[in-house]
Coordinates of C-alpha atoms in Angstrom, one line a residue:
X1 CA 16.0 -1.4 3.1
X2 CA 13.8 1.4 4.0
X3 CA 12.4 2.5 1.0
X4 CA 9.6 6.2 0.2
X5 CA 7.6 7.0 -2.6
X6 CA 5.7 9.9 -2.9
X7 CA 2.1 10.8 -4.7
X8 CA 1.7 8.0 -7.6
X9 CA 4.8 6.5 -7.0
X10 CA 5.4 2.7 -8.0
X11 CA 7.1 1.8 -4.5
X12 CA 9.5 -2.1 -4.1
X13 CA 11.1 -2.9 -1.3
X14 CA 13.1 -6.6 -0.8
X15 CA 12.3 -8.9 1.9
X16 CA 11.7 -8.0 5.4
X17 CA 11.7 -4.5 3.5
X18 CA 9.5 -0.9 4.9
X19 CA 7.6 -0.4 2.3
X20 CA 5.6 3.8 2.3
X21 CA 4.2 5.3 -1.3
X22 CA 1.7 8.3 -1.0
X23 CA -1.7 9.0 -2.5
X24 CA -2.9 7.2 -4.5
X25 CA 1.3 4.9 -5.0
X26 CA 1.4 1.7 -5.7
X27 CA 3.8 -0.9 -3.7
X28 CA 5.3 -3.6 -3.7
X29 CA 7.3 -5.1 -1.4
X30 CA 9.6 -9.5 -0.4
X31 CA 8.2 -11.6 2.6
X32 CA 7.8 -10.0 5.7
X33 CA 7.9 -6.9 4.3
X34 CA 5.3 -3.8 5.8
X35 CA 3.9 -2.5 3.1
X36 CA 2.1 1.5 4.0
X37 CA -0.2 3.7 2.6
X38 CA -1.3 7.6 2.4
X39 CA -4.5 8.1 2.0
X40 CA -6.9 11.5 2.5
X41 CA -9.5 11.6 4.5
X42 CA -12.0 13.0 4.3
X43 CA -14.3 13.0 7.4
X44 CA -11.3 14.1 9.7
X45 CA -9.6 16.2 7.1
X46 CA -6.1 14.6 8.2
X47 CA -4.0 12.8 6.0
X48 CA -4.3 8.8 7.1
X49 CA -2.1 5.4 6.8
X50 CA -2.6 2.4 5.9
X51 CA -0.6 -0.6 7.0
X52 CA 0.0 -4.8 5.5
X53 CA 2.4 -7.7 6.7
X54 CA 2.9 -9.9 3.4
X55 CA 2.7 -12.7 4.6
X56 CA 2.5 -14.6 1.2
X57 CA -0.7 -16.1 2.7
X58 CA -3.4 -12.7 2.5
X59 CA -0.3 -10.2 1.1
X60 CA 2.0 -11.6 -1.1
X61 CA 5.1 -10.9 -1.4
X62 CA 6.2 -9.9 -5.3
X63 CA 2.5 -8.6 -6.1
X64 CA 1.8 -4.9 -7.0
X65 CA -0.9 -3.1 -4.2
X66 CA -2.5 -0.2 -4.3
X67 CA -5.8 1.2 -1.7
X68 CA -9.0 0.7 -2.8
X69 CA -12.0 3.5 -2.6
X70 CA -12.2 1.8 1.1
X71 CA -9.2 2.3 2.1
X72 CA -8.3 -1.0 2.1
X73 CA -5.5 -3.2 0.8
X74 CA -7.3 -4.3 -3.0
X75 CA -4.0 -5.6 -5.4
X76 CA -3.6 -4.5 -9.1
X77 CA -2.5 -6.4 -11.8
X78 CA 0.3 -4.8 -14.3
X79 CA -3.1 -3.8 -17.3
X80 CA -4.0 -1.7 -14.7
X81 CA -1.3 0.0 -12.8

């Protein structure tokens, strides 16, 4: 499945899904999913994307993720979402 949400969306997909979120979105995917998040790069004045693979080692299935200030994936607990 391919699941897409816009800016500030919460987007969830199952196993082997492609999950895409816009600026300030959180994404969650099942095992073997690809997570994609969009952000605005001030230096290059363009939209860019970061991707992560749900491998059950560094990116966990069922966990919410967002981009931090360095545009890296970080886990989000339910009290922060």
